[in-house]
Amino acid sequence: MNDGLSFKSMLPIFIVGIIVTLVAGHYGTVYFFMDKLNVGYSFSFKDFGLLYDLQQRYSLMANGDNFSDAKNVADKIKLYIMAGYLPAIVWIGMFVMLFWDTGRKLHGDARFATQAEIQKAGYFPVSTGKNKPKYPPILFGKYGDKLLKYCSNEFYSVAAPTRSGKGVSIVIPNLLNYPESAVVFDVKSENFDITAGFRSKYTNVYRFSPTALDYCSHGYNPMDYVRRDPLHVVSDIQNIAKILYPTSNPNMDVFFNQQAQTLFLGLSLYMIEKEQPLNLADLLKLSTPKNGMNLQEWIVAEMETEAVNLTIDCVDALLSFANTSDKTASSILASFQAPLNIFRDPVIAAATSKSDFNLEDIRRKKMSIYVCINVGDVEKCAALMNLFFSQLIDLNTKVLPEQDPTLKYQCLLLMDEFLSLGYMGVIEKGVSFIAGYGLRLLVIFQNREQGNIAYPKGFGTILSNINGKAVFAPNELVDARDYSEMLGYETVKGKSRSNQSKGGSSTTISDQKRALMLPQELRELDPDTQIIIFRGQKPILCKKIKYFEDEVFIQRANLPKPKVPPLDLRSIQSKNKEARKESLYTTSEIPVEKLATIPHEKRINNDEILNMLYMAGGVVDADNLVI
């Protein structure tokens, strides 16, 4: 207990009292009980050890045959000696009652965990042998010279402003240590550069980088996860549509997103049933018909000749759009194309035209997937990144590991700049159960306000389902106040002095409330220090890991990276050339009165413009790319 000044002021009195009660008790015993022994000794202050001497003497006599009552006398002397300690024991008991309050403190008893408590909680686990943890560890800090490890299937979050060391202390150490699968949102590709070489020694490494400046990326086509059999094709397409056009996001228009989902279903089914390659870039092109038709006109024309060759699901979905008013159709089409417009970029189109890895294998095989985006492209590619992680979670929350023995690995979803991905309904709704499927979230964000914008109704729910929370020194005062409240309060002794009317003064000592860490103290937290909060445990005040100061991490970092294949830009360019031949018109081909009504994007497709820019920049051969 922290009793502050009150205990310190009473300590001298306590010590003097102990001495007085011991001396008084001892001599009092000698004085009052000596005559009762009837052994021929008289009281004297000089004989401090008299009783002890007598007790020893009579104990020896009791072992012989000379004094039959010696044992009885020795036992009495023991009792008298013990009686002499009673005043001191009572004195100590009074102080214990005064200053050792074992009950609930008036304002709380918040404090940081001790090393013994950290050890008991299991954060210094043994990595080998019979006591090896069931789950792989997340490294989250250092206590003394020991690494702190969180071996669980529960989630972990880091609230860290920019430039606060989250990469060197959390992201890189875990990628250089986590022994099973990992999927990483890697802005700037720094984590790939530093850790991919080491992880390639024991996992299959992929880099999905749809905006790569070197035009090298493994492919990820979300439409490859649509099963082609009649029992699943519709639901699989709908699952993707719900991610691209969420209706549970309060920031989105529900009606137009619902209609966009239906249009997405209809066009996707059309491409499958017409045996066309299914990817999002070509799906977007299909929504902009050739020969000057708008989408409604094209659908009506197709239904006249192709309806008999299409499924009822496809026909109904397409006609649902075709039968709306022009104004409503325009709004639906705008909603449909909004998240797909990035696929006009030929590099993104190439990166999403095929798949080089299977997201459904991340729990069956040891895989490392780095999702790399340039800083300037994060906002532009947010929908694609959202789709990637949402689809990954959706695909891997259908079968529990207990139901399939081949699902033997845990996958760490290390999502730096988590909130830049925007609203993900699959996380908001699934955060309470996805841990059971072997998916483990490690999310990093800058501040809580950012989360409240992305998840207006559900960010608090997400945080409440994350057991481990790391707090770095916050920039925002509102965050500092929130964290101060989370750490709790302690009860301290406060001393107040008041002056009396007739002169003199009086001092009052009372219980007062104090935050374990005040908001300003949190904002002034040492850059190398962090606070870790686990549910049901005392918070941990510890140091951050610095991978570049640890010899093991130094040896693992910056090993030669695995090769990443170049994108097949040639085929994308070839597609665009064919599209240009069919979609660029002259005034002789189109009546003058109709030319003015053709939207600009139908006269010159944005793909063509982007393609020409890339060609001008020096992309001349897919096998010999130059920037």
PDB file of C-alpha atoms in Angstrom, residues 253-494:
ATOM      1  CA  ASP A 253     -25.988   4.349 -49.064  1.00  0.00           C
ATOM      2  CA  VAL A 254     -27.789   1.093 -48.371  1.00  0.00           C
ATOM      3  CA  PHE A 255     -30.228   1.115 -51.312  1.00  0.00           C
ATOM      4  CA  PHE A 256     -27.727   1.787 -54.076  1.00  0.00           C
ATOM      5  CA  ASN A 257     -25.223  -0.669 -52.600  1.00  0.00           C
ATOM      6  CA  GLN A 258     -27.912  -3.352 -52.532  1.00  0.00           C
ATOM      7  CA  GLN A 259     -28.675  -2.677 -56.194  1.00  0.00           C
ATOM      8  CA  ALA A 260     -24.952  -2.647 -57.009  1.00  0.00           C
ATOM      9  CA  GLN A 261     -24.669  -6.096 -55.413  1.00  0.00           C
ATOM     10  CA  THR A 262     -27.407  -7.382 -57.696  1.00  0.00           C
ATOM     11  CA  LEU A 263     -25.753  -5.886 -60.783  1.00  0.00           C
ATOM     12  CA  PHE A 264     -22.415  -7.395 -59.706  1.00  0.00           C
ATOM     13  CA  LEU A 265     -24.096 -10.798 -59.428  1.00  0.00           C
ATOM     14  CA  GLY A 266     -25.720 -10.512 -62.850  1.00  0.00           C
ATOM     15  CA  LEU A 267     -22.576  -9.427 -64.728  1.00  0.00           C
ATOM     16  CA  SER A 268     -20.407 -12.027 -62.954  1.00  0.00           C
ATOM     17  CA  LEU A 269     -22.824 -14.835 -63.793  1.00  0.00           C
ATOM     18  CA  TYR A 270     -22.949 -13.607 -67.396  1.00  0.00           C
ATOM     19  CA  MET A 271     -19.148 -13.828 -67.712  1.00  0.00           C
ATOM     20  CA  ILE A 272     -19.080 -17.310 -66.159  1.00  0.00           C
ATOM     21  CA  GLU A 273     -21.914 -18.638 -68.292  1.00  0.00           C
ATOM     22  CA  LYS A 274     -20.398 -17.131 -71.435  1.00  0.00           C
ATOM     23  CA  GLU A 275     -17.093 -18.787 -70.416  1.00  0.00           C
ATOM     24  CA  GLN A 276     -15.218 -15.507 -70.299  1.00  0.00           C
ATOM     25  CA  PRO A 277     -12.207 -15.001 -67.977  1.00  0.00           C
ATOM     26  CA  LEU A 278     -13.579 -13.651 -64.709  1.00  0.00           C
ATOM     27  CA  ASN A 279     -11.675 -10.842 -63.052  1.00  0.00           C
ATOM     28  CA  LEU A 280     -12.622  -7.429 -61.747  1.00  0.00           C
ATOM     29  CA  ALA A 281     -10.912  -5.452 -64.513  1.00  0.00           C
ATOM     30  CA  ASP A 282     -12.888  -7.262 -67.221  1.00  0.00           C
ATOM     31  CA  LEU A 283     -16.047  -7.045 -65.120  1.00  0.00           C
ATOM     32  CA  LEU A 284     -15.638  -3.276 -65.028  1.00  0.00           C
ATOM     33  CA  LYS A 285     -15.164  -3.171 -68.811  1.00  0.00           C
ATOM     34  CA  LEU A 286     -18.347  -5.181 -69.257  1.00  0.00           C
ATOM     35  CA  SER A 287     -20.280  -2.456 -67.437  1.00  0.00           C
ATOM     36  CA  THR A 288     -19.229   0.027 -70.132  1.00  0.00           C
ATOM     37  CA  PRO A 289     -20.632  -1.460 -73.362  1.00  0.00           C
ATOM     38  CA  LYS A 290     -19.212  -0.823 -76.814  1.00  0.00           C
ATOM     39  CA  ASN A 291     -20.829   0.789 -79.851  1.00  0.00           C
ATOM     40  CA  GLY A 292     -22.342   3.693 -77.948  1.00  0.00           C
ATOM     41  CA  MET A 293     -24.925   1.700 -75.981  1.00  0.00           C
ATOM     42  CA  ASN A 294     -25.505   2.343 -72.320  1.00  0.00           C
ATOM     43  CA  LEU A 295     -25.611  -0.643 -69.980  1.00  0.00           C
ATOM     44  CA  GLN A 296     -29.395  -0.822 -69.867  1.00  0.00           C
ATOM     45  CA  GLU A 297     -29.606  -0.903 -73.657  1.00  0.00           C
ATOM     46  CA  TRP A 298     -26.904  -3.556 -73.876  1.00  0.00           C
ATOM     47  CA  ILE A 299     -28.673  -5.789 -71.342  1.00  0.00           C
ATOM     48  CA  VAL A 300     -31.979  -5.520 -73.229  1.00  0.00           C
ATOM     49  CA  ALA A 301     -30.240  -6.371 -76.510  1.00  0.00           C
ATOM     50  CA  GLU A 302     -28.444  -9.350 -74.955  1.00  0.00           C
ATOM     51  CA  MET A 303     -31.625 -10.702 -73.397  1.00  0.00           C
ATOM     52  CA  GLU A 304     -33.312 -10.761 -76.805  1.00  0.00           C
ATOM     53  CA  THR A 305     -30.748 -13.230 -78.136  1.00  0.00           C
ATOM     54  CA  GLU A 306     -29.005 -14.837 -75.148  1.00  0.00           C
ATOM     55  CA  ALA A 307     -31.643 -15.177 -72.419  1.00  0.00           C
ATOM     56  CA  VAL A 308     -32.339 -18.791 -73.316  1.00  0.00           C
ATOM     57  CA  ASN A 309     -28.649 -19.632 -72.820  1.00  0.00           C
ATOM     58  CA  LEU A 310     -28.384 -17.972 -69.391  1.00  0.00           C
ATOM     59  CA  THR A 311     -29.578 -19.091 -65.970  1.00  0.00           C
ATOM     60  CA  ILE A 312     -32.624 -17.516 -64.417  1.00  0.00           C
ATOM     61  CA  ASP A 313     -30.425 -16.026 -61.672  1.00  0.00           C
ATOM     62  CA  CYS A 314     -28.316 -14.213 -64.252  1.00  0.00           C
ATOM     63  CA  VAL A 315     -31.305 -12.974 -66.262  1.00  0.00           C
ATOM     64  CA  ASP A 316     -33.215 -11.751 -63.211  1.00  0.00           C
ATOM     65  CA  ALA A 317     -30.211  -9.883 -61.815  1.00  0.00           C
ATOM     66  CA  LEU A 318     -29.469  -8.138 -65.121  1.00  0.00           C
ATOM     67  CA  LEU A 319     -33.096  -7.245 -65.842  1.00  0.00           C
ATOM     68  CA  SER A 320     -33.440  -5.856 -62.321  1.00  0.00           C
ATOM     69  CA  PHE A 321     -30.985  -3.177 -63.392  1.00  0.00           C
ATOM     70  CA  ALA A 322     -32.282  -2.761 -66.941  1.00  0.00           C
ATOM     71  CA  ASN A 323     -35.844  -2.115 -65.771  1.00  0.00           C
ATOM     72  CA  THR A 324     -35.002   0.798 -63.470  1.00  0.00           C
ATOM     73  CA  SER A 325     -35.418   4.423 -64.486  1.00  0.00           C
ATOM     74  CA  ASP A 326     -32.512   6.138 -66.221  1.00  0.00           C
ATOM     75  CA  LYS A 327     -31.780   8.324 -63.189  1.00  0.00           C
ATOM     76  CA  THR A 328     -31.821   5.419 -60.753  1.00  0.00           C
ATOM     77  CA  ALA A 329     -29.770   3.259 -63.121  1.00  0.00           C
ATOM     78  CA  SER A 330     -27.162   6.006 -63.359  1.00  0.00           C
ATOM     79  CA  SER A 331     -26.805   6.117 -59.566  1.00  0.00           C
ATOM     80  CA  ILE A 332     -26.649   2.324 -59.306  1.00  0.00           C
ATOM     81  CA  LEU A 333     -23.979   2.175 -62.005  1.00  0.00           C
ATOM     82  CA  ALA A 334     -21.953   4.861 -60.237  1.00  0.00           C
ATOM     83  CA  SER A 335     -22.132   2.862 -57.004  1.00  0.00           C
ATOM     84  CA  PHE A 336     -21.193  -0.304 -58.882  1.00  0.00           C
ATOM     85  CA  GLN A 337     -18.147   1.210 -60.564  1.00  0.00           C
ATOM     86  CA  ALA A 338     -16.850   3.219 -57.584  1.00  0.00           C
ATOM     87  CA  PRO A 339     -14.786   0.439 -55.934  1.00  0.00           C
ATOM     88  CA  LEU A 340     -13.826  -1.035 -59.323  1.00  0.00           C
ATOM     89  CA  ASN A 341     -12.376   2.060 -60.963  1.00  0.00           C
ATOM     90  CA  ILE A 342      -8.874   1.251 -59.703  1.00  0.00           C
ATOM     91  CA  PHE A 343      -8.867  -1.753 -62.058  1.00  0.00           C
ATOM     92  CA  ARG A 344      -8.556   0.642 -64.979  1.00  0.00           C
ATOM     93  CA  ASP A 345      -4.909   0.838 -63.920  1.00  0.00           C
ATOM     94  CA  PRO A 346      -3.146  -1.802 -66.088  1.00  0.00           C
ATOM     95  CA  VAL A 347      -0.696  -2.714 -63.313  1.00  0.00           C
ATOM     96  CA  ILE A 348      -3.516  -3.387 -60.840  1.00  0.00           C
ATOM     97  CA  ALA A 349      -5.439  -5.207 -63.572  1.00  0.00           C
ATOM     98  CA  ALA A 350      -2.438  -7.456 -64.240  1.00  0.00           C
ATOM     99  CA  ALA A 351      -1.884  -8.155 -60.522  1.00  0.00           C
ATOM    100  CA  THR A 352      -5.515  -9.249 -60.112  1.00  0.00           C
ATOM    101  CA  SER A 353      -5.933 -11.208 -63.344  1.00  0.00           C
ATOM    102  CA  LYS A 354      -4.732 -14.514 -61.855  1.00  0.00           C
ATOM    103  CA  SER A 355      -3.837 -16.126 -58.518  1.00  0.00           C
ATOM    104  CA  ASP A 356      -0.409 -17.427 -57.507  1.00  0.00           C
ATOM    105  CA  PHE A 357      -1.488 -18.491 -54.018  1.00  0.00           C
ATOM    106  CA  ASN A 358      -4.594 -19.893 -52.389  1.00  0.00           C
ATOM    107  CA  LEU A 359      -5.959 -18.033 -49.376  1.00  0.00           C
ATOM    108  CA  GLU A 360      -7.662 -21.228 -48.223  1.00  0.00           C
ATOM    109  CA  ASP A 361      -4.235 -22.822 -47.656  1.00  0.00           C
ATOM    110  CA  ILE A 362      -2.923 -20.440 -44.999  1.00  0.00           C
ATOM    111  CA  ARG A 363      -3.951 -22.830 -42.211  1.00  0.00           C
ATOM    112  CA  ARG A 364      -2.801 -25.938 -44.091  1.00  0.00           C
ATOM    113  CA  LYS A 365       0.648 -24.750 -45.128  1.00  0.00           C
ATOM    114  CA  LYS A 366       3.156 -22.346 -43.683  1.00  0.00           C
ATOM    115  CA  MET A 367       2.706 -19.266 -45.854  1.00  0.00           C
ATOM    116  CA  SER A 368       3.776 -15.639 -45.660  1.00  0.00           C
ATOM    117  CA  ILE A 369       1.833 -13.152 -47.765  1.00  0.00           C
ATOM    118  CA  TYR A 370       3.016  -9.557 -47.831  1.00  0.00           C
ATOM    119  CA  VAL A 371       0.341  -7.185 -49.096  1.00  0.00           C
ATOM    120  CA  CYS A 372       2.467  -4.254 -50.205  1.00  0.00           C
ATOM    121  CA  ILE A 373       1.151  -0.828 -51.145  1.00  0.00           C
ATOM    122  CA  ASN A 374       2.973   2.428 -51.784  1.00  0.00           C
ATOM    123  CA  VAL A 375       2.130   5.177 -49.306  1.00  0.00           C
ATOM    124  CA  GLY A 376       0.487   7.344 -51.943  1.00  0.00           C
ATOM    125  CA  ASP A 377      -1.715   4.482 -53.126  1.00  0.00           C
ATOM    126  CA  VAL A 378      -3.198   3.437 -49.768  1.00  0.00           C
ATOM    127  CA  GLU A 379      -6.370   5.480 -50.139  1.00  0.00           C
ATOM    128  CA  LYS A 380      -6.781   4.553 -53.799  1.00  0.00           C
ATOM    129  CA  CYS A 381      -6.398   0.837 -53.097  1.00  0.00           C
ATOM    130  CA  ALA A 382      -8.357   0.753 -49.837  1.00  0.00           C
ATOM    131  CA  ALA A 383     -11.264  -1.134 -51.424  1.00  0.00           C
ATOM    132  CA  LEU A 384      -8.940  -3.776 -52.893  1.00  0.00           C
ATOM    133  CA  MET A 385      -7.071  -4.201 -49.603  1.00  0.00           C
ATOM    134  CA  ASN A 386     -10.375  -4.398 -47.776  1.00  0.00           C
ATOM    135  CA  LEU A 387     -11.541  -7.076 -50.206  1.00  0.00           C
ATOM    136  CA  PHE A 388      -8.334  -9.074 -49.762  1.00  0.00           C
ATOM    137  CA  PHE A 389      -8.464  -9.245 -45.963  1.00  0.00           C
ATOM    138  CA  SER A 390     -12.234  -9.634 -45.825  1.00  0.00           C
ATOM    139  CA  GLN A 391     -12.140 -12.499 -48.295  1.00  0.00           C
ATOM    140  CA  LEU A 392      -9.242 -14.111 -46.437  1.00  0.00           C
ATOM    141  CA  ILE A 393     -11.225 -14.083 -43.193  1.00  0.00           C
ATOM    142  CA  ASP A 394     -14.458 -15.167 -44.866  1.00  0.00           C
ATOM    143  CA  LEU A 395     -12.799 -18.124 -46.608  1.00  0.00           C
ATOM    144  CA  ASN A 396     -11.119 -19.286 -43.412  1.00  0.00           C
ATOM    145  CA  THR A 397     -14.078 -19.100 -41.045  1.00  0.00           C
ATOM    146  CA  LYS A 398     -16.098 -21.910 -42.557  1.00  0.00           C
ATOM    147  CA  VAL A 399     -14.362 -24.955 -41.065  1.00  0.00           C
ATOM    148  CA  LEU A 400     -12.945 -25.224 -37.543  1.00  0.00           C
ATOM    149  CA  PRO A 401      -9.520 -26.836 -37.017  1.00  0.00           C
ATOM    150  CA  GLU A 402     -11.240 -29.457 -34.856  1.00  0.00           C
ATOM    151  CA  GLN A 403     -13.308 -30.475 -37.892  1.00  0.00           C
ATOM    152  CA  ASP A 404     -10.364 -30.769 -40.305  1.00  0.00           C
ATOM    153  CA  PRO A 405      -7.004 -32.126 -39.074  1.00  0.00           C
ATOM    154  CA  THR A 406      -5.209 -30.603 -42.075  1.00  0.00           C
ATOM    155  CA  LEU A 407      -5.858 -27.130 -40.621  1.00  0.00           C
ATOM    156  CA  LYS A 408      -2.873 -27.338 -38.281  1.00  0.00           C
ATOM    157  CA  TYR A 409      -1.334 -23.860 -38.415  1.00  0.00           C
ATOM    158  CA  GLN A 410      -2.326 -20.570 -36.860  1.00  0.00           C
ATOM    159  CA  CYS A 411      -2.261 -17.536 -39.146  1.00  0.00           C
ATOM    160  CA  LEU A 412      -1.194 -14.157 -37.808  1.00  0.00           C
ATOM    161  CA  LEU A 413      -2.999 -11.273 -39.514  1.00  0.00           C
ATOM    162  CA  LEU A 414      -0.575  -8.427 -38.933  1.00  0.00           C
ATOM    163  CA  MET A 415      -2.496  -5.369 -40.032  1.00  0.00           C
ATOM    164  CA  ASP A 416      -0.423  -2.216 -39.735  1.00  0.00           C
ATOM    165  CA  GLU A 417      -2.409   0.958 -40.431  1.00  0.00           C
ATOM    166  CA  PHE A 418      -5.469  -1.216 -39.908  1.00  0.00           C
ATOM    167  CA  LEU A 419      -7.981   1.617 -40.086  1.00  0.00           C
ATOM    168  CA  SER A 420      -6.686   2.866 -43.447  1.00  0.00           C
ATOM    169  CA  LEU A 421      -8.378  -0.215 -44.922  1.00  0.00           C
ATOM    170  CA  GLY A 422     -11.743   1.314 -44.122  1.00  0.00           C
ATOM    171  CA  TYR A 423     -14.806  -0.430 -42.777  1.00  0.00           C
ATOM    172  CA  MET A 424     -14.629  -4.241 -42.783  1.00  0.00           C
ATOM    173  CA  GLY A 425     -17.918  -5.783 -41.786  1.00  0.00           C
ATOM    174  CA  VAL A 426     -16.368  -9.241 -41.522  1.00  0.00           C
ATOM    175  CA  ILE A 427     -14.129  -8.026 -38.684  1.00  0.00           C
ATOM    176  CA  GLU A 428     -16.811  -6.026 -36.899  1.00  0.00           C
ATOM    177  CA  LYS A 429     -19.141  -9.031 -36.916  1.00  0.00           C
ATOM    178  CA  GLY A 430     -16.562 -11.797 -36.649  1.00  0.00           C
ATOM    179  CA  VAL A 431     -14.103 -10.443 -34.094  1.00  0.00           C
ATOM    180  CA  SER A 432     -15.861 -12.401 -31.364  1.00  0.00           C
ATOM    181  CA  PHE A 433     -15.433 -15.810 -33.014  1.00  0.00           C
ATOM    182  CA  ILE A 434     -12.679 -15.867 -35.661  1.00  0.00           C
ATOM    183  CA  ALA A 435      -9.994 -16.744 -33.082  1.00  0.00           C
ATOM    184  CA  GLY A 436     -11.493 -20.217 -32.866  1.00  0.00           C
ATOM    185  CA  TYR A 437     -10.707 -20.743 -36.549  1.00  0.00           C
ATOM    186  CA  GLY A 438      -6.968 -20.238 -36.126  1.00  0.00           C
ATOM    187  CA  LEU A 439      -6.866 -16.623 -37.284  1.00  0.00           C
ATOM    188  CA  ARG A 440      -5.112 -14.240 -34.932  1.00  0.00           C
ATOM    189  CA  LEU A 441      -5.427 -10.489 -35.298  1.00  0.00           C
ATOM    190  CA  LEU A 442      -2.592  -8.109 -34.524  1.00  0.00           C
ATOM    191  CA  VAL A 443      -3.955  -4.694 -35.460  1.00  0.00           C
ATOM    192  CA  ILE A 444      -2.071  -1.421 -35.312  1.00  0.00           C
ATOM    193  CA  PHE A 445      -3.798   1.955 -35.464  1.00  0.00           C
ATOM    194  CA  GLN A 446      -2.939   5.545 -34.619  1.00  0.00           C
ATOM    195  CA  ASN A 447      -5.751   6.628 -32.314  1.00  0.00           C
ATOM    196  CA  ARG A 448      -9.253   5.731 -31.201  1.00  0.00           C
ATOM    197  CA  GLU A 449     -10.892   8.662 -32.991  1.00  0.00           C
ATOM    198  CA  GLN A 450      -9.672   7.216 -36.284  1.00  0.00           C
ATOM    199  CA  GLY A 451     -11.424   3.983 -35.341  1.00  0.00           C
ATOM    200  CA  ASN A 452     -14.672   5.733 -34.475  1.00  0.00           C
ATOM    201  CA  ILE A 453     -14.722   7.237 -37.967  1.00  0.00           C
ATOM    202  CA  ALA A 454     -14.162   3.906 -39.738  1.00  0.00           C
ATOM    203  CA  TYR A 455     -16.519   2.028 -37.386  1.00  0.00           C
ATOM    204  CA  PRO A 456     -19.039   4.580 -36.048  1.00  0.00           C
ATOM    205  CA  LYS A 457     -20.976   1.974 -34.094  1.00  0.00           C
ATOM    206  CA  GLY A 458     -18.617  -0.944 -33.697  1.00  0.00           C
ATOM    207  CA  PHE A 459     -15.049   0.138 -32.902  1.00  0.00           C
ATOM    208  CA  GLY A 460     -15.633  -0.198 -29.185  1.00  0.00           C
ATOM    209  CA  THR A 461     -16.912  -3.730 -29.765  1.00  0.00           C
ATOM    210  CA  ILE A 462     -13.793  -4.602 -31.737  1.00  0.00           C
ATOM    211  CA  LEU A 463     -11.505  -3.309 -28.981  1.00  0.00           C
ATOM    212  CA  SER A 464     -13.483  -5.096 -26.279  1.00  0.00           C
ATOM    213  CA  ASN A 465     -12.788  -8.405 -28.032  1.00  0.00           C
ATOM    214  CA  ILE A 466      -9.043  -7.750 -28.186  1.00  0.00           C
ATOM    215  CA  ASN A 467      -7.444  -9.077 -25.011  1.00  0.00           C
ATOM    216  CA  GLY A 468      -3.965  -7.560 -25.240  1.00  0.00           C
ATOM    217  CA  LYS A 469      -3.578  -3.821 -25.794  1.00  0.00           C
ATOM    218  CA  ALA A 470      -0.294  -1.947 -26.130  1.00  0.00           C
ATOM    219  CA  VAL A 471      -0.308   1.782 -25.471  1.00  0.00           C
ATOM    220  CA  PHE A 472       2.466   4.024 -26.764  1.00  0.00           C
ATOM    221  CA  ALA A 473       2.709   7.664 -25.708  1.00  0.00           C
ATOM    222  CA  PRO A 474      -0.424   9.201 -27.317  1.00  0.00           C
ATOM    223  CA  ASN A 475      -0.461  12.474 -29.226  1.00  0.00           C
ATOM    224  CA  GLU A 476      -4.117  13.258 -28.634  1.00  0.00           C
ATOM    225  CA  LEU A 477      -5.349  14.407 -25.227  1.00  0.00           C
ATOM    226  CA  VAL A 478      -8.640  12.534 -25.631  1.00  0.00           C
ATOM    227  CA  ASP A 479      -6.709   9.278 -26.089  1.00  0.00           C
ATOM    228  CA  ALA A 480      -4.520  10.040 -23.081  1.00  0.00           C
ATOM    229  CA  ARG A 481      -7.649  10.521 -20.969  1.00  0.00           C
ATOM    230  CA  ASP A 482      -9.136   7.246 -22.189  1.00  0.00           C
ATOM    231  CA  TYR A 483      -5.968   5.299 -21.411  1.00  0.00           C
ATOM    232  CA  SER A 484      -5.672   6.960 -18.009  1.00  0.00           C
ATOM    233  CA  GLU A 485      -9.193   5.758 -17.210  1.00  0.00           C
ATOM    234  CA  MET A 486      -8.335   2.253 -18.400  1.00  0.00           C
ATOM    235  CA  LEU A 487      -5.325   2.063 -16.068  1.00  0.00           C
ATOM    236  CA  GLY A 488      -7.498   2.925 -13.077  1.00  0.00           C
ATOM    237  CA  TYR A 489      -6.936   4.751  -9.805  1.00  0.00           C
ATOM    238  CA  GLU A 490      -5.008   4.254  -6.607  1.00  0.00           C
ATOM    239  CA  THR A 491      -5.821   5.414  -3.087  1.00  0.00           C
ATOM    240  CA  VAL A 492      -3.152   7.639  -1.544  1.00  0.00           C
ATOM    241  CA  LYS A 493      -2.901   9.413   1.787  1.00  0.00           C
ATOM    242  CA  GLY A 494      -3.287  13.152   1.489  1.00  0.00           C
TER     243      GLY A 494
END
